[in-house]
Tab-separated table of C-alpha atoms in Angstrom:
chain	number	residue	atom	x	y	z
A	127	CYS	CA	7.182	58.826	53.127
A	128	TYR	CA	8.907	56.882	50.294
A	129	ILE	CA	9.275	59.701	47.610
A	130	ILE	CA	12.780	60.648	48.769
A	131	LYS	CA	14.100	57.137	48.614
A	132	PHE	CA	15.001	55.809	45.143
A	133	VAL	CA	13.617	52.509	44.298
A	134	ALA	CA	15.741	49.971	42.697
A	135	SER	CA	13.508	47.249	41.056
A	136	LEU	CA	14.741	43.691	40.811
A	137	MET	CA	15.877	43.027	37.146
A	138	PRO	CA	16.538	39.658	35.807
A	139	LEU	CA	20.254	39.003	35.229
A	140	LYS	CA	21.244	37.490	31.760
A	141	SER	CA	21.411	33.917	31.777
A	142	LYS	CA	25.003	33.800	30.449
A	143	ASN	CA	26.166	35.406	33.700
A	144	MET	CA	24.483	32.941	35.840
A	145	SER	CA	25.748	30.018	34.240
A	146	SER	CA	29.436	30.597	35.074
A	147	TYR	CA	28.954	30.579	38.663
A	148	GLY	CA	28.749	27.063	39.190
A	149	ALA	CA	31.222	26.125	36.543
A	150	ARG	CA	34.246	28.040	37.559
A	151	SER	CA	37.310	25.978	38.869
A	152	GLY	CA	40.851	26.004	39.383
A	153	VAL	CA	43.809	25.059	41.778
A	154	ALA	CA	46.764	26.485	43.156
A	155	ALA	CA	49.322	24.403	41.518
A	156	GLY	CA	51.206	25.790	38.690
A	157	TYR	CA	50.693	29.660	39.766
A	158	MET	CA	53.566	31.465	38.259
A	159	MET	CA	55.341	33.834	40.584
A	160	LYS	CA	57.777	36.669	39.959
A	161	MET	CA	57.247	37.676	36.361
A	162	PRO	CA	58.952	40.954	35.762
A	163	PRO	CA	58.639	43.343	33.972
A	164	LEU	CA	55.351	44.716	35.228
A	165	ALA	CA	53.329	44.557	31.888
A	166	ASP	CA	54.295	40.871	31.876
A	167	LYS	CA	52.918	40.167	35.399
A	168	ARG	CA	49.736	42.060	34.740
A	169	ALA	CA	49.232	40.174	31.312
A	170	ALA	CA	49.755	36.793	33.159
A	171	ALA	CA	47.479	37.611	35.953
A	172	GLU	CA	44.660	38.755	33.615
A	173	ALA	CA	45.128	35.392	31.753
A	174	LEU	CA	44.676	33.471	34.888
A	175	CYS	CA	41.620	35.552	35.780
A	176	SER	CA	40.109	34.697	32.410
A	177	THR	CA	40.194	31.158	33.125
A	178	CYS	CA	39.873	31.171	36.854
A	179	SER	CA	43.295	29.425	37.168
A	180	GLY	CA	45.826	29.463	40.013
A	181	PRO	CA	44.794	30.002	43.523
A	182	ILE	CA	41.103	30.632	44.058
A	183	TYR	CA	38.818	31.863	46.927
A	184	SER	CA	35.656	30.176	47.606
A	185	GLN	CA	33.179	29.682	50.465
A	186	GLY	CA	32.674	25.942	49.173
A	187	LEU	CA	29.676	24.284	47.714
A	188	ASN	CA	28.429	26.309	44.817
A	189	THR	CA	29.516	29.656	45.863
A	190	PHE	CA	31.560	31.912	43.626
A	191	LYS	CA	35.275	31.179	42.931
A	192	VAL	CA	37.383	34.186	42.874
A	193	PRO	CA	40.721	33.950	41.133
A	194	MET	CA	43.391	35.393	43.262
A	195	ALA	CA	45.299	36.687	40.283
A	196	MET	CA	42.586	39.323	40.353
A	197	PHE	CA	44.495	40.891	43.089
A	198	GLU	CA	47.831	40.762	41.234
A	199	VAL	CA	46.070	42.732	38.558
A	200	ASN	CA	45.034	45.227	40.970
A	201	ARG	CA	48.553	45.539	42.383
A	202	ALA	CA	49.880	45.917	38.899
A	203	LYS	CA	47.137	48.830	38.152
A	204	VAL	CA	48.170	50.685	41.279
A	205	VAL	CA	51.899	50.368	40.594
A	206	GLN	CA	51.452	51.354	36.944
A	207	SER	CA	49.429	54.427	38.191
A	208	MET	CA	52.177	55.516	40.542
A	209	LEU	CA	54.645	55.452	37.847
A	210	GLU	CA	52.557	57.433	35.465
A	211	GLN	CA	52.327	60.138	38.249
A	212	ASP	CA	56.154	60.018	38.582
A	213	PRO	CA	58.150	57.623	36.232
A	214	SER	CA	61.119	58.021	38.552
A	215	ALA	CA	59.165	56.767	41.607
A	216	LYS	CA	61.026	54.175	43.498
A	217	GLY	CA	60.604	52.851	47.050
A	218	LEU	CA	57.919	50.842	48.978
A	219	ILE	CA	54.130	51.165	49.283
A	220	LEU	CA	53.187	50.194	52.793
A	221	LEU	CA	49.743	49.431	53.928
A	222	GLU	CA	48.258	48.370	57.182
A	223	GLY	CA	45.542	45.822	57.283
A	224	GLY	CA	42.472	45.823	59.595
A	225	LYS	CA	42.809	45.020	63.181
A	226	GLN	CA	40.740	42.310	64.862
A	227	THR	CA	38.956	44.373	67.800
A	228	THR	CA	37.076	43.242	70.927
A	229	ARG	CA	33.843	44.469	72.053
A	230	TYR	CA	34.545	47.122	74.707
A	231	ASP	CA	36.169	45.561	77.694
A	232	THR	CA	35.358	41.967	76.849
A	233	ASP	CA	37.212	39.383	75.025
A	234	HIS	CA	34.324	38.937	72.483
A	235	GLU	CA	35.767	39.378	68.943
A	236	PRO	CA	33.323	40.773	66.472
A	237	VAL	CA	33.437	39.013	62.890
A	238	PHE	CA	36.675	40.412	61.309
A	239	ARG	CA	36.427	42.357	58.059
A	240	GLN	CA	39.356	43.535	56.314
A	241	GLU	CA	40.221	47.023	55.526
A	242	SER	CA	39.164	47.600	51.816
A	243	TYR	CA	42.320	49.238	50.517
A	244	PHE	CA	44.287	46.687	51.910
A	245	HIS	CA	42.064	43.857	50.693
A	246	TYR	CA	42.250	45.437	47.090
A	247	LEU	CA	45.903	44.962	46.787
A	248	PHE	CA	46.358	41.681	48.821
A	249	GLY	CA	43.046	39.987	48.891
A	250	ALA	CA	43.943	38.819	52.598
A	251	SER	CA	40.254	39.030	53.570
A	252	GLN	CA	40.918	36.141	56.437
A	253	TYR	CA	43.818	37.561	58.078
A	254	SER	CA	43.920	40.376	60.519
A	255	ASP	CA	46.626	42.601	62.061
A	256	CYS	CA	48.641	42.439	58.785
A	257	PHE	CA	51.048	44.802	56.875
A	258	GLY	CA	51.588	44.742	53.049
A	259	THR	CA	54.312	46.154	50.728
A	260	LEU	CA	54.636	46.605	46.942
A	261	SER	CA	58.145	47.524	45.711
A	262	LEU	CA	58.556	50.303	43.029
A	263	PRO	CA	59.099	50.097	40.285
A	264	ASP	CA	58.746	46.283	40.009
A	265	GLY	CA	55.602	45.572	41.999
A	266	GLU	CA	57.068	42.782	44.070
A	267	ALA	CA	54.302	42.064	46.914
A	268	THR	CA	55.224	41.100	50.294
A	269	LEU	CA	52.581	40.237	53.092
A	270	PHE	CA	53.369	40.173	56.826
A	271	VAL	CA	51.141	38.030	59.120
A	272	PRO	CA	51.354	37.959	62.846
A	273	THR	CA	52.087	34.810	64.541
A	274	TYR	CA	51.013	33.769	68.172
A	275	GLY	CA	52.396	32.158	71.347
A	276	VAL	CA	50.856	28.982	72.871
A	277	ASP	CA	48.362	30.868	74.946
A	278	VAL	CA	46.776	32.371	71.928
A	279	ALA	CA	47.168	29.178	69.816
A	280	THR	CA	45.455	27.168	72.416
A	281	VAL	CA	42.283	29.171	71.977
A	282	CYS	CA	42.578	30.324	68.322
A	283	GLY	CA	44.395	27.665	66.509
A	284	ALA	CA	48.092	27.563	65.186
A	285	SER	CA	49.682	30.627	63.689
A	286	PRO	CA	49.471	30.804	59.913
A	287	ASP	CA	52.043	28.888	57.845
A	288	PHE	CA	53.756	31.344	55.824
A	289	GLU	CA	54.293	29.054	52.538
A	290	PHE	CA	50.558	27.958	52.917
A	291	VAL	CA	49.455	31.762	52.929
A	292	LYS	CA	51.823	32.517	49.921
A	293	VAL	CA	50.155	29.896	47.761
A	294	GLU	CA	46.899	30.620	48.985
A	295	LEU	CA	46.913	34.274	48.171
A	296	GLY	CA	49.243	34.075	45.233
A	297	LEU	CA	51.730	36.337	46.612
A	298	GLU	CA	55.652	36.420	46.061
A	299	ASN	CA	56.708	36.691	49.754
A	300	VAL	CA	55.111	36.222	53.117
A	301	HIS	CA	57.021	37.065	56.279
A	302	ASP	CA	56.359	37.412	60.076
A	303	VAL	CA	54.910	40.759	61.018
A	304	VAL	CA	57.802	41.116	63.617
A	305	ASP	CA	60.112	41.351	60.641
A	306	LEU	CA	58.647	44.189	58.994
A	307	LYS	CA	60.874	47.069	60.422
A	308	ALA	CA	64.176	45.048	59.427
A	309	PHE	CA	62.694	44.474	56.017
A	310	VAL	CA	61.665	47.893	55.211
A	311	GLU	CA	65.083	49.180	56.332
A	312	ARG	CA	66.718	46.669	54.229
A	313	GLU	CA	64.656	47.182	50.946
A	314	MET	CA	64.797	50.944	51.076
A	315	LYS	CA	68.634	50.640	51.388
A	316	ARG	CA	68.771	48.028	48.424
A	317	LEU	CA	66.676	50.156	46.105
A	318	ASP	CA	68.878	53.162	46.658
A	319	GLU	CA	71.977	50.854	46.058
A	320	THR	CA	70.553	49.398	42.976
A	321	GLU	CA	70.325	52.816	41.400
A	322	VAL	CA	73.757	53.757	42.166
A	323	GLU	CA	74.947	50.507	40.849
A	324	SER	CA	72.842	50.813	37.793
A	325	SER	CA	74.185	54.236	37.239
A	326	CYS	CA	77.877	53.296	37.544
A	327	SER	CA	77.345	50.287	35.040
A	328	ASP	CA	75.931	52.963	32.777
A	329	GLY	CA	79.287	54.762	32.762
A	330	LEU	CA	78.425	57.516	35.021
A	331	ASN	CA	80.960	58.312	37.827
A	332	ASN	CA	80.125	59.279	41.477
A	333	GLU	CA	80.895	62.971	40.677
A	334	GLU	CA	78.185	62.845	38.274
A	335	LYS	CA	75.688	61.637	40.724
A	336	LYS	CA	74.396	63.771	43.498
A	337	GLY	CA	76.391	63.410	46.684
A	338	GLY	CA	79.093	61.225	45.112
A	339	GLY	CA	77.545	57.827	45.195
A	340	GLU	CA	74.229	58.856	46.478
A	341	PRO	CA	71.219	57.961	44.400
A	342	ALA	CA	69.716	60.936	42.193
A	343	THR	CA	66.348	60.146	43.842
A	344	LYS	CA	65.988	58.903	47.277
A	345	SER	CA	63.585	55.964	47.761
A	346	LYS	CA	60.334	56.876	49.231
A	347	LEU	CA	58.055	55.231	51.765
A	348	TYR	CA	54.392	55.616	50.269
A	349	LEU	CA	51.716	55.606	52.913
A	350	LEU	CA	47.908	55.561	52.480
A	351	LYS	CA	46.428	58.789	53.651
A	352	GLY	CA	43.390	60.436	52.351
A	353	LEU	CA	39.742	61.659	52.838
A	354	ASN	CA	36.786	59.514	52.328
A	355	THR	CA	34.240	62.080	51.100
A	356	ASP	CA	31.115	60.007	51.969
A	357	SER	CA	32.149	59.670	55.683
A	358	GLY	CA	34.295	62.487	56.332
A	359	ASN	CA	36.755	60.116	57.737
A	360	PHE	CA	40.512	59.523	56.690
A	361	ALA	CA	42.300	56.599	55.636
A	362	THR	CA	44.974	55.826	58.452
A	363	PRO	CA	48.480	55.485	57.386
A	364	ALA	CA	50.627	52.558	58.268
A	365	SER	CA	52.564	52.785	61.405
A	366	PHE	CA	55.061	50.609	63.103
A	367	GLU	CA	57.753	51.234	65.862
A	368	GLY	CA	60.586	52.912	64.037
A	369	ILE	CA	58.720	54.250	61.172
A	370	ASP	CA	60.038	57.835	62.275
A	371	LYS	CA	63.303	56.796	60.787
A	372	PHE	CA	61.719	57.317	57.329
A	373	ARG	CA	59.979	60.751	58.072
A	374	ASP	CA	62.214	62.557	55.380
A	375	VAL	CA	61.366	60.184	52.664
A	376	ARG	CA	57.735	59.588	53.609
A	377	ASP	CA	55.045	60.360	51.000
A	378	ASP	CA	51.417	60.416	52.291
A	379	GLU	CA	49.755	61.890	49.053
A	380	SER	CA	50.617	59.796	45.982
A	381	LEU	CA	49.440	56.426	46.869
A	382	PHE	CA	46.077	57.499	47.806
A	383	ARG	CA	45.499	59.143	44.457
A	384	SER	CA	46.500	56.079	42.615
A	385	ILE	CA	44.838	53.414	44.551
A	386	SER	CA	41.364	55.347	44.708
A	387	GLU	CA	41.493	56.159	41.149
A	388	SER	CA	42.275	52.472	40.357
A	389	ARG	CA	39.346	51.215	42.365
A	390	VAL	CA	37.050	53.148	40.281
A	391	PHE	CA	37.707	51.067	37.197
A	392	LYS	CA	36.811	47.556	37.726
A	393	SER	CA	38.473	44.537	35.790
A	394	SER	CA	36.319	41.899	34.184
A	395	ALA	CA	37.008	39.748	37.363
A	396	GLU	CA	35.935	42.302	39.618
A	397	ILE	CA	32.832	42.772	37.636
A	398	ASP	CA	31.825	39.073	37.641
A	399	ILE	CA	32.209	39.057	41.625
A	400	MET	CA	29.972	42.186	41.624
A	401	ARG	CA	27.433	40.359	39.381
A	402	TYR	CA	27.332	37.504	41.765
A	403	THR	CA	26.853	39.340	45.017
A	404	ASN	CA	24.073	41.260	43.372
A	405	TRP	CA	22.513	38.145	42.201
A	406	VAL	CA	22.767	36.501	45.372
A	407	SER	CA	21.136	39.659	47.174
A	408	SER	CA	18.364	39.933	44.461
A	409	MET	CA	17.404	36.506	45.181
A	410	ALA	CA	17.352	37.029	48.810
A	411	HIS	CA	14.980	40.099	48.382
A	412	VAL	CA	12.643	38.034	46.379
A	413	GLU	CA	12.582	35.366	49.117
A	414	VAL	CA	11.848	38.207	51.595
A	415	MET	CA	9.153	39.597	49.533
A	416	ARG	CA	7.412	36.110	49.314
A	417	ALA	CA	7.568	35.853	53.288
A	418	ALA	CA	6.644	39.245	54.218
A	419	LYS	CA	3.156	39.447	55.636
A	420	PRO	CA	1.204	41.707	58.113
A	421	GLY	CA	1.757	40.671	61.801
A	422	MET	CA	5.663	40.026	61.098
A	423	MET	CA	8.314	42.581	62.650
A	424	GLU	CA	10.792	44.469	60.646
A	425	TYR	CA	13.892	42.601	62.138
A	426	GLN	CA	12.400	39.318	60.704
A	427	LEU	CA	12.588	40.617	57.203
A	428	GLU	CA	16.481	41.377	58.018
A	429	SER	CA	16.879	37.871	59.386
A	430	LEU	CA	15.668	36.291	56.234
A	431	PHE	CA	17.792	38.272	54.105
A	432	GLN	CA	20.805	37.405	56.127
A	433	HIS	CA	19.791	33.861	56.200
A	434	HIS	CA	19.553	33.560	52.340
A	435	THR	CA	22.744	35.297	51.503
A	436	TYR	CA	24.753	33.392	53.713
A	437	THR	CA	23.216	29.995	53.465
A	438	HIS	CA	22.869	30.168	49.514
A	439	GLY	CA	25.546	32.761	48.691
A	440	GLY	CA	28.386	32.321	51.307
A	441	CYS	CA	28.132	35.977	52.285
A	442	ARG	CA	28.979	36.276	55.897
A	443	HIS	CA	28.961	40.007	55.850
A	444	MET	CA	26.353	42.549	54.919
A	445	SER	CA	27.533	45.692	52.760
A	446	TYR	CA	25.919	47.917	55.340
A	447	THR	CA	23.316	47.690	58.221
A	448	CYS	CA	19.997	46.455	56.848
A	449	ILE	CA	17.358	48.965	56.311
A	450	CYS	CA	13.867	47.196	56.561
A	451	ALA	CA	11.764	50.463	56.817
A	452	CYS	CA	8.070	49.609	56.707
A	453	GLY	CA	5.268	52.440	56.817
A	454	PRO	CA	6.285	55.626	58.519
A	455	SER	CA	9.773	54.022	59.229
A	456	ALA	CA	10.877	54.868	55.548
A	457	ASN	CA	11.075	58.636	56.589
A	458	ILE	CA	14.400	57.982	58.240
A	459	LEU	CA	17.000	57.290	55.480
A	460	HIS	CA	19.307	55.346	57.446
A	461	TYR	CA	16.735	53.434	59.625
A	462	GLY	CA	17.986	50.203	61.201
A	463	HIS	CA	20.921	51.807	63.083
A	464	ALA	CA	21.149	52.333	66.613
A	465	GLY	CA	18.002	53.780	68.112
A	466	ARG	CA	15.877	52.459	65.176
A	467	PRO	CA	16.787	48.740	64.893
A	468	ASN	CA	14.180	47.600	62.522
A	469	SER	CA	11.581	47.018	65.320
A	470	ARG	CA	8.274	48.115	63.692
A	471	LEU	CA	5.204	45.889	63.502
A	472	LEU	CA	4.121	45.100	59.895
A	473	GLU	CA	0.449	46.251	59.285
A	474	GLU	CA	-2.079	45.875	56.512
A	475	GLY	CA	-1.502	48.529	53.888
A	476	MET	CA	2.043	49.322	54.644
A	477	ILE	CA	4.670	49.672	51.974
A	478	ALA	CA	7.996	47.934	52.795
A	479	LEU	CA	11.080	49.956	51.822
A	480	LEU	CA	13.924	47.372	51.933
A	481	ASP	CA	17.644	48.536	51.539
A	482	MET	CA	19.828	45.434	51.900
A	483	GLY	CA	22.846	44.242	50.312
A	484	ALA	CA	25.324	41.351	51.144
A	485	GLU	CA	28.906	41.171	50.025
A	486	TYR	CA	31.284	38.449	49.139
A	487	LYS	CA	35.127	38.526	49.220
A	488	CYS	CA	34.710	42.180	50.291
A	489	TYR	CA	32.855	43.252	47.155
A	490	ALA	CA	29.580	44.651	47.872
A	491	SER	CA	25.873	44.959	46.577
A	492	ASP	CA	23.482	47.711	47.294
A	493	ILE	CA	19.770	47.101	46.450
A	494	THR	CA	16.769	49.101	47.422
A	495	CYS	CA	13.259	47.929	46.573
A	496	SER	CA	9.602	48.757	47.715
A	497	PHE	CA	6.677	46.465	47.832
A	498	PRO	CA	3.214	46.339	49.579
A	499	ILE	CA	3.142	44.254	52.511
A	500	SER	CA	-0.433	43.276	51.918
A	501	GLY	CA	0.501	41.990	48.360
A	502	SER	CA	-1.139	44.845	46.205
A	503	PHE	CA	-0.796	48.545	45.742
A	504	THR	CA	-3.349	51.069	46.568
A	505	ASP	CA	-3.889	53.691	43.776
A	506	ASP	CA	-1.793	56.353	45.606
A	507	GLN	CA	0.864	53.877	46.311
A	508	LYS	CA	1.076	52.564	42.700
A	509	SER	CA	1.335	56.204	41.533
A	510	ILE	CA	4.429	56.781	43.655
A	511	TYR	CA	5.887	53.588	42.794
A	512	GLU	CA	5.473	54.003	38.947
A	513	ALA	CA	6.896	57.646	39.238
A	514	VAL	CA	10.041	56.200	40.754
A	515	LEU	CA	10.212	53.541	38.218
A	516	ALA	CA	9.835	55.789	35.367
A	517	ALA	CA	12.744	57.909	36.671
A	518	GLN	CA	14.880	54.661	36.973
A	519	ILE	CA	14.309	53.502	33.529
A	520	LYS	CA	14.986	57.022	32.387
A	521	VAL	CA	18.346	57.144	33.944
A	522	MET	CA	19.371	53.400	32.790
A	523	ALA	CA	18.750	54.497	29.403
A	524	MET	CA	20.772	57.462	29.513
A	525	LEU	CA	23.698	55.554	31.355
A	526	LYS	CA	26.933	55.373	29.259
A	527	PRO	CA	30.405	56.689	28.950
A	528	GLY	CA	30.459	60.490	28.732
A	529	VAL	CA	27.078	61.228	30.421
A	530	SER	CA	27.163	63.288	33.359
A	531	TRP	CA	25.826	62.168	36.760
A	532	LEU	CA	24.304	65.469	37.421
A	533	ASP	CA	22.232	65.178	34.172
A	534	MET	CA	20.921	61.720	35.111
A	535	HIS	CA	20.087	63.210	38.388
A	536	ARG	CA	18.129	66.003	36.950
A	537	GLU	CA	16.344	63.593	34.671
A	538	ALA	CA	15.200	61.393	37.578
A	539	GLU	CA	13.958	64.339	39.269
A	540	ARG	CA	11.964	65.624	36.411
A	541	GLU	CA	10.291	61.987	36.002
A	542	ILE	CA	9.472	61.872	39.628
A	543	LEU	CA	7.929	65.431	39.676
A	544	LYS	CA	5.837	64.652	36.649
A	545	GLY	CA	4.398	61.520	38.517
A	546	LEU	CA	3.714	63.592	41.557
A	547	ILE	CA	1.989	66.226	39.537
A	548	GLY	CA	-0.031	63.380	37.882
A	549	CYS	CA	-1.226	61.985	41.142
A	550	GLY	CA	-2.172	65.323	42.698
A	551	VAL	CA	0.646	65.488	45.291
A	552	LEU	CA	2.037	68.468	43.454
């Protein structure tokens, strides 16, 4: 039942990676704003990332410190990609952040988690119901956060202070979300007028410009829309009252290509966070292994994992629903969801297949491991485990730029099949 699922063995991380987690420090003072051109902004942001200077995010105590300049690098990458697609591109990139929801008809609010594309550009993991813009071609960032009346503030606290948010997130501008419509209208007009003025200063008269004073290329409103091929769902374009005014200059295609491709290639700062989340999750898996024994319930393993990653790693969110599949439960690939809520009793001789990973600042880990609940493998269990381990070692040895994912997949299958033939299953 555990043949189908690949096993990710827990491997020690290099000590040089671990030593940096408690040593990072940085303060908001001195963070440099508005540094055109784009290449200079990116270079400055990368320098801040390398020393973890400027504004930082942390859950306190010894949790990882994330330089907010990392998101400035992300913004510069996306703007640069947009300009590589179309060197004449100009206008506004507009994204809508995640919304705080309630549970059905109640006033209970599930723990908020930011929409991933929005977070990639603005790093505003703690603010719901926001919008954000990037101007093209200069990449200036503006965040729009909601403010509340006294009724909401009495229950949920005061509205965000714009200047505080600006410094906290390392952004050029922060405004009230009610100003979004006027801002978009003003900026789109300004960008068009800037091109006309620039052309006139270069010696071109109005007759040489299209429409006699009209910009050669109208500013566009770039919205996020595209298919997530894993889920089959689409990213939802930003929407606000009055957006139909821009339907003739709306572009729903270019941004998704650029931002999706940019997210594939991680910066050094992003890789550091991913190392941290995987380290925290790996240590939590070890703690669960130590505690697991016959007579426990699957959900207790889930609870221990969540406790360790949050208590010791500051990871409030899981990357996905925890899969604590023991014995026959492992026949269900996405066990642990509705209808299968990690509810089996652990018995002597079972194998536990645990697929759990925490996330920190919206950067995820994903770790699967298998082990015997009783503490030792039977001969048959050992044969299966070692076949999958051999496949993993083979793939890791092949893994490098230029190697096809499909080729690695086939090699993994060959190693597993060898093991299954060796133990008599095939």
